[in-house]
XYZ file of C-alpha atoms in Angstrom:
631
model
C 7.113 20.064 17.139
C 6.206 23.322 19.111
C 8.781 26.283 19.538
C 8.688 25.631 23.322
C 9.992 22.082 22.968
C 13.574 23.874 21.668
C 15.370 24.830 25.088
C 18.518 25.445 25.582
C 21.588 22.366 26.553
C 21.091 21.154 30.196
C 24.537 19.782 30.781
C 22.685 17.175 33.410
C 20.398 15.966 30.798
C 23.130 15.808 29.010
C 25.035 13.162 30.381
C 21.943 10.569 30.638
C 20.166 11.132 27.056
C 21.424 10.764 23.518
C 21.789 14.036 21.830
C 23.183 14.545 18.056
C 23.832 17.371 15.629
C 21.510 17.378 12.326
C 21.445 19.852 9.746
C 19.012 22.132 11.570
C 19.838 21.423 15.083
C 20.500 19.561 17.506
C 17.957 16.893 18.573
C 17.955 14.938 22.586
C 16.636 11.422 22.719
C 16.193 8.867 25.628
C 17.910 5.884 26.315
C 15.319 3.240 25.916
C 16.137 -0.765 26.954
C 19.772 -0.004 25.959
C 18.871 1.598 22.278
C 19.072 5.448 21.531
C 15.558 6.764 20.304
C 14.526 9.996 18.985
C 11.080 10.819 17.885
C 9.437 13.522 16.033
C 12.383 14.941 14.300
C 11.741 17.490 11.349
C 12.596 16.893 8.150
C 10.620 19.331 6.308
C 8.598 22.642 7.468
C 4.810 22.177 7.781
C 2.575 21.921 4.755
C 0.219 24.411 5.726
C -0.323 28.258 4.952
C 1.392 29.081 2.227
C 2.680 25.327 2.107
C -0.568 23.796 2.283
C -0.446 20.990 -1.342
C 2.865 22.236 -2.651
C 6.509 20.143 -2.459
C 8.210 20.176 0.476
C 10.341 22.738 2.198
C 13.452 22.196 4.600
C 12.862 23.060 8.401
C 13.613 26.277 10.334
C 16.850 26.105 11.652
C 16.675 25.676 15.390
C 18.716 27.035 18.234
C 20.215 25.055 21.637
C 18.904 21.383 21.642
C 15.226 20.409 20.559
C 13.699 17.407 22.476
C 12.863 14.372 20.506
C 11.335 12.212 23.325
C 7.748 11.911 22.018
C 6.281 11.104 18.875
C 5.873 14.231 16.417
C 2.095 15.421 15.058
C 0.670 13.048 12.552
C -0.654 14.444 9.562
C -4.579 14.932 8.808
C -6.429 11.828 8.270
C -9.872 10.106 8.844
C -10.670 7.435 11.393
C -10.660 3.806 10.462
C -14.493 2.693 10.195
C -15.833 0.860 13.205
C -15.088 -2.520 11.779
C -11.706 -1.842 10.689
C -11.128 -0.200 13.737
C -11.299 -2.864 15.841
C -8.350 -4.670 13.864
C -6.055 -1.533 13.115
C -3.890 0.744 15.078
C -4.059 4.210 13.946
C -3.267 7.148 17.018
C -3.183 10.760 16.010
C -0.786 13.419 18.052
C -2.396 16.543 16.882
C -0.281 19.713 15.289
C 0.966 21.313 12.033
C 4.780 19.884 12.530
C 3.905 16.885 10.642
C 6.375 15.766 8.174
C 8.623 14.379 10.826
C 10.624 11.059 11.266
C 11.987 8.978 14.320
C 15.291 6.830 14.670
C 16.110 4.146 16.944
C 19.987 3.231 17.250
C 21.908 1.010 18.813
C 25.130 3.218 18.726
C 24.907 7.008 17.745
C 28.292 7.534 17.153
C 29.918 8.063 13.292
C 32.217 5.611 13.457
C 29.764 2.657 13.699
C 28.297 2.527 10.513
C 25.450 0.398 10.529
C 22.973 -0.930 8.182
C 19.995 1.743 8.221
C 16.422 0.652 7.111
C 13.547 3.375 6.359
C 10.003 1.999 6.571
C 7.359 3.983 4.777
C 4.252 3.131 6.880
C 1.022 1.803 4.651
C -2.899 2.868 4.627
C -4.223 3.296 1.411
C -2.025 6.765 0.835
C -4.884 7.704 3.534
C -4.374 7.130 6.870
C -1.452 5.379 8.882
C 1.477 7.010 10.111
C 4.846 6.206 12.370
C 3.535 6.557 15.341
C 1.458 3.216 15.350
C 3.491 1.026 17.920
C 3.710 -1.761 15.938
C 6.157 -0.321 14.157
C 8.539 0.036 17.049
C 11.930 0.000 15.791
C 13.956 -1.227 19.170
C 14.200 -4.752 18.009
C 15.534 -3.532 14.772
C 18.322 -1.097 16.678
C 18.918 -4.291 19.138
C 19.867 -6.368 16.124
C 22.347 -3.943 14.789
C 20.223 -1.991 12.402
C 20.060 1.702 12.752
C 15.607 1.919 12.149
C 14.209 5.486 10.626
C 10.158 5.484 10.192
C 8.599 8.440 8.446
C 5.269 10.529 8.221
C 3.915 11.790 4.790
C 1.064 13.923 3.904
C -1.884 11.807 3.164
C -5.347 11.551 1.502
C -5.776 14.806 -0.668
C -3.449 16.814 1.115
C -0.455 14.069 -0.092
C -2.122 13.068 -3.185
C -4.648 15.155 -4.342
C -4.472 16.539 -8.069
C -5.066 20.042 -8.599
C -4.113 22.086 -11.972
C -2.542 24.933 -9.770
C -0.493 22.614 -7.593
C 2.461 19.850 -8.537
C 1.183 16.358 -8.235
C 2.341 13.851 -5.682
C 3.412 15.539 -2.829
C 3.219 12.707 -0.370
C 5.258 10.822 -2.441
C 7.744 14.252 -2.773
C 7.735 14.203 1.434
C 9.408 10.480 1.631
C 11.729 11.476 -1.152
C 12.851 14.522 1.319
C 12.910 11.891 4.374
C 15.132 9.925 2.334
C 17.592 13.145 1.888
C 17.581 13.903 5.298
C 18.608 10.376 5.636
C 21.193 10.649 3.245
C 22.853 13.470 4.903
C 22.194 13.235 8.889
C 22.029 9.187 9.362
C 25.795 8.358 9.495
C 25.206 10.742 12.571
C 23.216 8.497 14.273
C 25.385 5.971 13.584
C 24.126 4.432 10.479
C 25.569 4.004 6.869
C 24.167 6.039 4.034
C 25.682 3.701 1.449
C 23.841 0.570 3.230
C 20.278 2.053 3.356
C 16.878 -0.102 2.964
C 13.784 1.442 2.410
C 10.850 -1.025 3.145
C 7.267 -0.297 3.376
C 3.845 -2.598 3.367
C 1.128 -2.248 1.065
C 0.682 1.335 0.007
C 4.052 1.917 1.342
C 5.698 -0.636 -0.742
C 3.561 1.258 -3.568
C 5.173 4.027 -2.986
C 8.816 2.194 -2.769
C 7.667 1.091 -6.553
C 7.861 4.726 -7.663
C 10.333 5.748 -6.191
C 12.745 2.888 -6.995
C 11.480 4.232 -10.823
C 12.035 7.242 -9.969
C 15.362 9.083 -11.273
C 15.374 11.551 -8.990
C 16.019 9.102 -6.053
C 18.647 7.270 -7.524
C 21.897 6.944 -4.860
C 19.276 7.754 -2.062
C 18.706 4.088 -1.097
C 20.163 0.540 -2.122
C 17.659 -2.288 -1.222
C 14.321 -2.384 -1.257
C 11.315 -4.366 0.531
C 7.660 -4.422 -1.171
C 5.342 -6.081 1.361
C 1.883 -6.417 0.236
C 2.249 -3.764 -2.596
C 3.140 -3.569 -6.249
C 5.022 -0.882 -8.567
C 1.919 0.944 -10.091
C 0.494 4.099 -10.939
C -2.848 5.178 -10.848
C -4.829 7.244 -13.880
C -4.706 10.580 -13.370
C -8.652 11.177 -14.034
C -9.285 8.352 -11.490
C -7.563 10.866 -9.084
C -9.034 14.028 -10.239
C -12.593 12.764 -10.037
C -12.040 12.645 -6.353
C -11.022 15.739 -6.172
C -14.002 16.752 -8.297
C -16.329 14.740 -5.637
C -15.101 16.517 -2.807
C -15.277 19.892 -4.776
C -18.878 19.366 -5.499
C -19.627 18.593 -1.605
C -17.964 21.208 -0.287
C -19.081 23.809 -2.997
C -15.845 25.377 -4.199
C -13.388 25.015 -7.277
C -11.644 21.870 -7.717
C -8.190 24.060 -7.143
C -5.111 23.450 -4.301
C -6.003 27.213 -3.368
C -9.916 27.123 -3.088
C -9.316 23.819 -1.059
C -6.624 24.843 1.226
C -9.125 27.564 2.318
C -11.647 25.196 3.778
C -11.269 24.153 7.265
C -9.283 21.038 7.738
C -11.570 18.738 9.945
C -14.126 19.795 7.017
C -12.273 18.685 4.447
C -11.048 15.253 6.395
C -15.058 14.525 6.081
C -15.547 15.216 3.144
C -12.400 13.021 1.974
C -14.239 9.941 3.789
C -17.534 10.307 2.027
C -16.652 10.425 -1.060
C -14.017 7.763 -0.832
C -16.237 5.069 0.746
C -16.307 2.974 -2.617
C -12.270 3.178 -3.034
C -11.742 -0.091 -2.284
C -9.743 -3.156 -3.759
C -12.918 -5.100 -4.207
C -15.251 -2.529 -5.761
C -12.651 -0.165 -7.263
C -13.907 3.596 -7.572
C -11.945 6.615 -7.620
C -9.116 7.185 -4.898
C -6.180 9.066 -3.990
C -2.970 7.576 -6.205
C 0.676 8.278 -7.012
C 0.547 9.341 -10.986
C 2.949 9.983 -13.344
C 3.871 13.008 -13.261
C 6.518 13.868 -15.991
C 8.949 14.779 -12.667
C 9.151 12.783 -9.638
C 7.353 9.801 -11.448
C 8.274 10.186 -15.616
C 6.497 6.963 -16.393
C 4.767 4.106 -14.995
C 6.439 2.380 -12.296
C 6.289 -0.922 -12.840
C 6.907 -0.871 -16.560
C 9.664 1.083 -15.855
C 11.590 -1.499 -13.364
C 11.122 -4.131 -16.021
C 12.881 -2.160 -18.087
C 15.837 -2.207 -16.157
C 15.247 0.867 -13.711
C 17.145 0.831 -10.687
C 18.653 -2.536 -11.941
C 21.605 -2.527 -9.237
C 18.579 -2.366 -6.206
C 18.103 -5.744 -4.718
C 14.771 -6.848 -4.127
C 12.663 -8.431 -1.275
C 9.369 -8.730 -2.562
C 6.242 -10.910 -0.853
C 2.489 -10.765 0.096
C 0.185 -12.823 3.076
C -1.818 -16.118 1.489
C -4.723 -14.715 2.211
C -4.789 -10.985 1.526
C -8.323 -10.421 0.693
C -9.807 -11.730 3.916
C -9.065 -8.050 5.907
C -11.397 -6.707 2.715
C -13.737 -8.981 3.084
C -14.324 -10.507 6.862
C -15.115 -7.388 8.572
C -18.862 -6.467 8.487
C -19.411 -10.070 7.235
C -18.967 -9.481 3.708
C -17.777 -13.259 2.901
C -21.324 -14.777 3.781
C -22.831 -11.716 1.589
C -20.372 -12.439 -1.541
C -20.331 -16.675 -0.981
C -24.432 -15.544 -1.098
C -24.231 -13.799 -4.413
C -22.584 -16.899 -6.084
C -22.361 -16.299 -9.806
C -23.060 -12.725 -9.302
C -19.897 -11.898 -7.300
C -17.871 -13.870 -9.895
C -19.251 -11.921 -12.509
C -18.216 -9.262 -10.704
C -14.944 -10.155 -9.759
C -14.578 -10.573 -13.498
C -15.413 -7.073 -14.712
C -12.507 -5.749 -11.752
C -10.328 -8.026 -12.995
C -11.062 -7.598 -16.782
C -10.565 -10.934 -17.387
C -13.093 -13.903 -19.061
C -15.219 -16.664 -17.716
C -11.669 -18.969 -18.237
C -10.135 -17.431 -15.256
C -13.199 -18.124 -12.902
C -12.980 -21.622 -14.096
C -9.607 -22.245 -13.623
C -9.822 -21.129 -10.073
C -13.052 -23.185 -9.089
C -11.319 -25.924 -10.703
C -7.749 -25.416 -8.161
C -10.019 -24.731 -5.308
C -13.202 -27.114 -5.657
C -14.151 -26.754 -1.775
C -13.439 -23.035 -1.652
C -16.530 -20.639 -1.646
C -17.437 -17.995 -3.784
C -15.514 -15.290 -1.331
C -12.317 -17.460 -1.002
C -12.178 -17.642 -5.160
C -13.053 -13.570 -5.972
C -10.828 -12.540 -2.692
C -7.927 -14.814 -4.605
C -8.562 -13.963 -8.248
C -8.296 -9.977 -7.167
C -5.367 -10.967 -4.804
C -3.706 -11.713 -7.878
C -4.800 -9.578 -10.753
C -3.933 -6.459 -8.082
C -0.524 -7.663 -6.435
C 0.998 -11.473 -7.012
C 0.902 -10.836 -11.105
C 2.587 -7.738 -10.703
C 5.283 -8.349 -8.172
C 5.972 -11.619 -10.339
C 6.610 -9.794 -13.396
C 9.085 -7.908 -11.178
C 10.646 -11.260 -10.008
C 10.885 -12.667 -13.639
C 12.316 -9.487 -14.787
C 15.613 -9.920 -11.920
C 15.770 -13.213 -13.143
C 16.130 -13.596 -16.776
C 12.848 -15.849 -16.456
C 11.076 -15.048 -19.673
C 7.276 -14.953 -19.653
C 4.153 -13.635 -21.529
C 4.586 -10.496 -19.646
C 8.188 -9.311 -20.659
C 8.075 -7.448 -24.225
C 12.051 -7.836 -24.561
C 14.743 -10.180 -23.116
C 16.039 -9.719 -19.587
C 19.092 -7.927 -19.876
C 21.583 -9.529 -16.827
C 24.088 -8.228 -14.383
C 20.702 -7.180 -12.499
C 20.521 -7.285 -8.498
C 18.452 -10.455 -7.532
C 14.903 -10.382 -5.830
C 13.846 -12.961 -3.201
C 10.138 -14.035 -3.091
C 8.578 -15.039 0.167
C 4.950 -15.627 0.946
C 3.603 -15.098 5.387
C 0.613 -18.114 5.708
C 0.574 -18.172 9.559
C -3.300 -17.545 9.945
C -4.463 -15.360 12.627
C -6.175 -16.411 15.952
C -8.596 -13.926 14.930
C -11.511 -15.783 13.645
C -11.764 -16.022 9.893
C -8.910 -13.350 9.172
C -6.893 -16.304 7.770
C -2.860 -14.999 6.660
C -4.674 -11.545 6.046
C -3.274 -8.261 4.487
C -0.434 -6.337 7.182
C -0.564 -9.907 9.543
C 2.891 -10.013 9.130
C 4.157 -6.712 10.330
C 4.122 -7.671 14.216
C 6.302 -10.717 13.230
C 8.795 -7.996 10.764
C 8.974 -5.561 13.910
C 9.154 -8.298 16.066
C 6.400 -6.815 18.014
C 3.827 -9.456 17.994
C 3.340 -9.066 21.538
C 2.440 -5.713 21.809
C -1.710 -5.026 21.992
C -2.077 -3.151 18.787
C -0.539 -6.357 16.994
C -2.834 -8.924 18.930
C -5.781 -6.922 17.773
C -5.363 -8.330 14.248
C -3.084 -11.320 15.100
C -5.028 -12.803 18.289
C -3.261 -14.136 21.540
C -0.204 -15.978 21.202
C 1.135 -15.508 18.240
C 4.372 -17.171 17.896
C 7.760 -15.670 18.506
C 9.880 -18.382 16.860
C 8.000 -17.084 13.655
C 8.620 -13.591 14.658
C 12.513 -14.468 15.260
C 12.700 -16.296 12.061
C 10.648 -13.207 9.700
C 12.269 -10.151 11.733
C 15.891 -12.335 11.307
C 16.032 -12.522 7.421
C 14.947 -8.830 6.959
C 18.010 -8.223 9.056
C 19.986 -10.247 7.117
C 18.648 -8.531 3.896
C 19.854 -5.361 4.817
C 22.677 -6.235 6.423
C 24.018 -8.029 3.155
C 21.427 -8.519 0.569
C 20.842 -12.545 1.376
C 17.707 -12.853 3.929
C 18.343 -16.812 3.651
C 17.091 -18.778 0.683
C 17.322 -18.606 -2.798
C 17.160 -15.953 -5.325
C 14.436 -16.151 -7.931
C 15.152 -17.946 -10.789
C 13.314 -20.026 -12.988
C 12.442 -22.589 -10.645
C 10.232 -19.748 -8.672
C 11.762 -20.138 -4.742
C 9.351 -18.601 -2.491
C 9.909 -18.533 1.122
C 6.768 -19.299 3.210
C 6.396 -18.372 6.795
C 3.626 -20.209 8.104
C 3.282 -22.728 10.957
C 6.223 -24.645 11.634
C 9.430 -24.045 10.210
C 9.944 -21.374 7.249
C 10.727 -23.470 4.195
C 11.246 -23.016 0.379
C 8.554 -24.116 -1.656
C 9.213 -23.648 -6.058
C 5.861 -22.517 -7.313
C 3.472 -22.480 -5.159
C 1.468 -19.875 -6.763
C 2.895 -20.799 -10.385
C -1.120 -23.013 -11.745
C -2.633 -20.092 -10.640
C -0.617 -17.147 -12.756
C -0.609 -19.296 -15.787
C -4.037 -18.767 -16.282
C -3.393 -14.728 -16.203
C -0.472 -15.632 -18.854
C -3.117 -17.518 -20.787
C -5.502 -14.726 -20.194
C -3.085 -12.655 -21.507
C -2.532 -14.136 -24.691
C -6.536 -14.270 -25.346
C -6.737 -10.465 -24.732
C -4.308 -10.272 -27.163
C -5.614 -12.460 -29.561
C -9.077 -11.506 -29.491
C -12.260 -10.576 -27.300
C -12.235 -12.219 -23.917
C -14.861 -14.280 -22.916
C -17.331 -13.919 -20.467
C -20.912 -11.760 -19.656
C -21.389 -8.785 -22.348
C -21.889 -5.596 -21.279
C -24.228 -5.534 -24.660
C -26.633 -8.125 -22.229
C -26.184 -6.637 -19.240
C -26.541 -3.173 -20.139
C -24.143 -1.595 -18.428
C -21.630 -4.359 -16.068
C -22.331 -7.232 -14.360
C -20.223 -5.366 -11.481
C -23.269 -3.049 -11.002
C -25.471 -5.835 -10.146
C -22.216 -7.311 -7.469
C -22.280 -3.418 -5.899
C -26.289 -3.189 -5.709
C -25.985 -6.598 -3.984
C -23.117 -5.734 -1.399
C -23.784 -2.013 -0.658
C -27.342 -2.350 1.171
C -30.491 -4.259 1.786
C -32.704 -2.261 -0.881
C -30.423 -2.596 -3.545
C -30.914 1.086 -4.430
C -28.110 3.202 -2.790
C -29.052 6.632 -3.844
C -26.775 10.189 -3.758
C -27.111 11.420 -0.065
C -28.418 8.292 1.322
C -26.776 5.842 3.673
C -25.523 3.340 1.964
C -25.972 0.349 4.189
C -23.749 -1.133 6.889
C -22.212 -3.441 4.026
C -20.911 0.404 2.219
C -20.052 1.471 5.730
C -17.671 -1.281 5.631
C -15.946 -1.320 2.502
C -15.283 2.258 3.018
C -12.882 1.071 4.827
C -11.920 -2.008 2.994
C -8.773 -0.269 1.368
C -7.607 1.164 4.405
C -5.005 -0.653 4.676
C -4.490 -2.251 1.345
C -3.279 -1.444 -2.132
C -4.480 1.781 -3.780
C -7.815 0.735 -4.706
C -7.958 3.062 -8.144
C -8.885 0.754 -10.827
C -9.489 1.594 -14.773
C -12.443 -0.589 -16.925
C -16.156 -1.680 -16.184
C -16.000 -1.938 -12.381
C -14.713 1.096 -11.178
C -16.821 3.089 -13.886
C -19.900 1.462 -12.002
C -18.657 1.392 -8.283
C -18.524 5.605 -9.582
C -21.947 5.397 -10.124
C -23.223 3.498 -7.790
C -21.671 6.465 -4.863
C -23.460 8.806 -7.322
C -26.807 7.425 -8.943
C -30.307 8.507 -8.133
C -32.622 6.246 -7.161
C -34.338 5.410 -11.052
C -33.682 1.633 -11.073
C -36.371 -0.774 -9.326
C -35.494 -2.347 -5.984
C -32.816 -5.187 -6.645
C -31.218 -3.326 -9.504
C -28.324 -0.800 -10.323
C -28.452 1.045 -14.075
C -30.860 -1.076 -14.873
C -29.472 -4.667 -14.149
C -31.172 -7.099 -11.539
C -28.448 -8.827 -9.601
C -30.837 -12.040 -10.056
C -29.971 -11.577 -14.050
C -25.856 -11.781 -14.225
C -24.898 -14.919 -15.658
C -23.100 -17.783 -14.037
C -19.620 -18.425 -14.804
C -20.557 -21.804 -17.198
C -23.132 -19.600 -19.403
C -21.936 -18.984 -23.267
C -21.583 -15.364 -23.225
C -19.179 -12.935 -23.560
C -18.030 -9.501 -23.365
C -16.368 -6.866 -25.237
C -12.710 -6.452 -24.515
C -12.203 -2.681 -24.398
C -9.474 -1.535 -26.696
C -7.517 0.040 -24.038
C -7.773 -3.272 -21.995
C -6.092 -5.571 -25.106
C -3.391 -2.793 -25.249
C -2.750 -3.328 -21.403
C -2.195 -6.792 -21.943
C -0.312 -6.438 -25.057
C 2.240 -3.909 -23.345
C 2.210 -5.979 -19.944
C 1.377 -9.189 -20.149
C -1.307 -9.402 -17.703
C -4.854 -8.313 -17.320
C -4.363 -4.320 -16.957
C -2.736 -1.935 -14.627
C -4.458 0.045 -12.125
């Protein structure tokens, strides 16, 4: 916020806006519809200058009362690509004060110590922020919850990896949102021992770490993963982004060199070279990594484990995540063209053999090519993960659990959002259900993904059980146990369905045990040369079929550079996102039709006898998990 925003108290203004103490000054919000909000509060300095990619520092102290009408600067980030665009929200308020946070409240006052949720916005760790009105809280305040939404640093400025800088520092700006919250909420009339932290996609990625994280433990006591699973991404997957962008811009891969180059520079940079980081291709990306400190190990292994064991769970994704990866720029026709190739593909990003392809065509005999790879990814990235999570609350023992279940843990409720868009094609897509959570449906920047008249009994019955969740823990069905209860909010009334996703994970879990066993099955990388995924990304990234360093890409590249916009990380380890690397960077030595050699019109069909080589690393992934490799 800028120094002339602080003014001194106006007794009149006084006695018609909200205006509470925090721990650096006094803040004046507006009376909105009956519910106290205040926008674009500090809870750290700005991360520039001396600041610029290191941990976060507490605000200057202010003097008299600071206004908090208007939503704070959001911090650097590139524009959505056309296509994505048109679906997604995403306003920038320009300005250095960006690591700021907004409340909405029903009653600031001490005494009335409400629930409080915190909602960590999502974006691929890239773009996003709390500004986007979607994520209005009033509905959340009118309901009795006391609503805090936070900006972090993003891209490489949040999660860049530099040897002369400490790693994560977008994730190290939520933790400090979550201490501001710990010490100033009760004066907005919320509870600090009743907070839930809940966040969509790479939010609820984040939430992963920092549930596994020791040094947030006490700082919140439920948590909601929408869309996004514990995880941690490989720290050279990170660094070769960094490397990318050092190359382009022509200076040392260090926090100091890059902090020196001008900002809208470096946003530009950041969305060239990240075009490929995308959920279908894979590629290098921007990640939370373990980092010894903030993260000590990986997330998800560690929650299985029995971290933060007392922190109930609310964990879900949309039926049809993949289509917002897919449908824009009319990538389903181009995959459901490729046939065998993009299954082949599809197999190399998932690691998995020619079983697993199989097993899906044989669950979904009408489905096309695009509906089976966007499901089979769906799962290998996010359902198989935030499973293993569920089993692990439950005592459920499967192929992914190395020890028993120890019990006295907190339970986790499943639920699953099917209501398909009125948009055409985007089915139940990835972040559908966030106008229904907000209960702001209505509002234009939800229509533009959800279509006209979406319906509010849905939105009454989503936005009521994550009320209910953080009111008391219960949002209204079952626990998971070993029966698998997964709440479904589709058409009609929510109901309880036991399994619906249960055929489908088994053959992971049998997948699994092959990895184990032996080499998976499936095209060789011996007969292919390098991976069938080349062939999938020659196929899908332009006409020619020979994207070369410098060149455009194609309009199908233009569009899954912004494929994991909105969507889990993207950084993947094995065959695929070795070759989506070198497909950004190759020259152009193959002949037309071809990438490293391979013509798409050689990968083998799903029903062929081959196989490939299980990579040592990959069998260990399965042995130590129990499903087919973390990102």
């Amino acid at each position: 916020m800028a120094a002339d925003s602080v003014d001194s108290v106006d007794p009149v203004a006084e006695t018609k806006d909200p205006v509470v103490s925090t721990p650096f000054g006094a803040v004046r919000g507006r009376y909105e519809k009956g519910i106290a909000v205040f926008r674009g509060i500090p809870y750290a300095a700005p991360p520039f200058g001396a600041r610029r990619f290191r941990p976060p520092e507490p605000p200057e102290p202010w003097d008299g009362v600071r206004d908090a009408g208007a939503f704070g600067p959001t911090p650097p980030k590139p524009p959505y690509s056309e296509a994505f665009a048109r679906l997604l929200a995403d306003p920038v308020v320009p300005g250095d004060d960006c690591l700021n946070l907004n409340v909405w409240t029903p009653a600031p006052d001490p005494a009335a110590r409400l629930p409080v949720m915190v909602w960590i916005h999502g974006g691929a760790l890239t773009r996003g922020s709390s500004a986007i009105p979607v994520y209005d809280g009033h509905a959340f305040a009118r309901d009795g919850v006391v609503l805090v939404s936070v900006n972090y640093r993003l891209g490489v400025e949040g999660f860049g990896l530099f040897p002369d800088a400490p790693a994560n520092p977008g994730l190290r700006d939520q933790l400090a949102a979550l201490e501001w919250v710990r010490e100033s909420v009760a004066r907005f009339g919320g509870d600090p021992g009743r907070v839930t932290v809940f966040g969509e996609s790479a939010g609820a990625i984040s939430i992963g770490a920092l549930l596994a994280s020791p040094r947030a433990r006490g700082l919140f006591h439920r948590a909601v993963l929408q869309s996004g699973p514990p995880e941690a991404s490989e720290r050279d997957k990170v660094r070769r982004m960094v490397r990318r962008m050092a190359t382009r811009l022509k200076v040392p891969a260090t926090a100091e060199a890059f902090a020196a180059v001008d900002r809208d520079l470096l946003l530009r940079t950041q969305a060239d070279v990240g075009r490929l980081s995308s959920p279908v291709l894979g590629g290098p990306a921007f990640g939370i990594v373990v980092d010894g400190d903030l993260v000590p190990r990986d997330p998800l292994q560690a929650l299985v484990e029995g971290a933060a064991a007392d922190v109930g769970l609310l964990l879900g994704w949309t039926r049809d995540e993949y289509r917002l990866w897919l449908v824009p720029g009319g990538l389903v026709e181009r995959v459901d063209r490729l046939g065998p190739v993009a299954l082949a593909g599809a197999m190399a990003r998932c690691h998995c053999g020619h079983e697993v392809p199989r097993g899906y065509r044989a669950l979904r005999p009408e489905a096309g090519t695009a509906d089976l790879v966007g499901q089979m990814i769906t799962d290998h990235l996010l359902r198989v993960p935030l499973h293993r999570l569920a089993d692990a609350r439950s005592g459920t023992p499967t192929a992914s659990l190395d020890a028993d279940v120890p019990g006295g843990r907190a339970p986790a409720h499943v639920y699953e959002f099917a209501w398909p868009s009125n948009v055409p094609g985007l089915g139940a897509c990835h972040a559908l259900e966030l106008g229904f959570v907000f209960d702001t449906a209505g509002v234009p920047e939800a229509a533009k993904l959800a279509g006209e008249g979406a319906p509010q009994e849905l939105a009454d019955a989503m936005h009521g059980a994550w009320v209910r969740f953080a009111a008391d823990g219960d949002p209204g069905w079952a626990a998971w146990d070993p029966s698998h209860p997964v709440r479904v909010f589709g058409a009609g009334d929510p109901h309880t369905a036991h399994g619906p996703r249960d055929r489908e994970l088994a053959l992971w879990e049998a997948e699994s045990a092959r990895a184990a066993a032996g080499p998976a099955s499936g095209p060789t990388r011996r007969q292919t040369g390098r991976s069938t995924v080349g062939a999938v990304g020659a196929s899908l990234l332009g006409t020619a079929g020979q994207p070369t360093a410098g060149a455009d890409p194609g309009p199908a590249a233009r569009t899954l550079a912004g494929a994991g916009d909105g969507l889990p990380g993207g950084p993947a380890d094995g065959p695929a996102a070795r070759t989506a690397d070198k497909i950004a960077d190759k020259s152009a030595d193959s002949p037309p039709g071809a990438v490293d050699g391979v013509s798409a019109s050689a990968a083998p069909g799903i029903d062929e006898p081959v196989r490939i080589t299980t990579p040592l690393s990959a069998v260990r992934r399965f042995r130590r998990s129990g499903g087919p490799g973390r990102r």
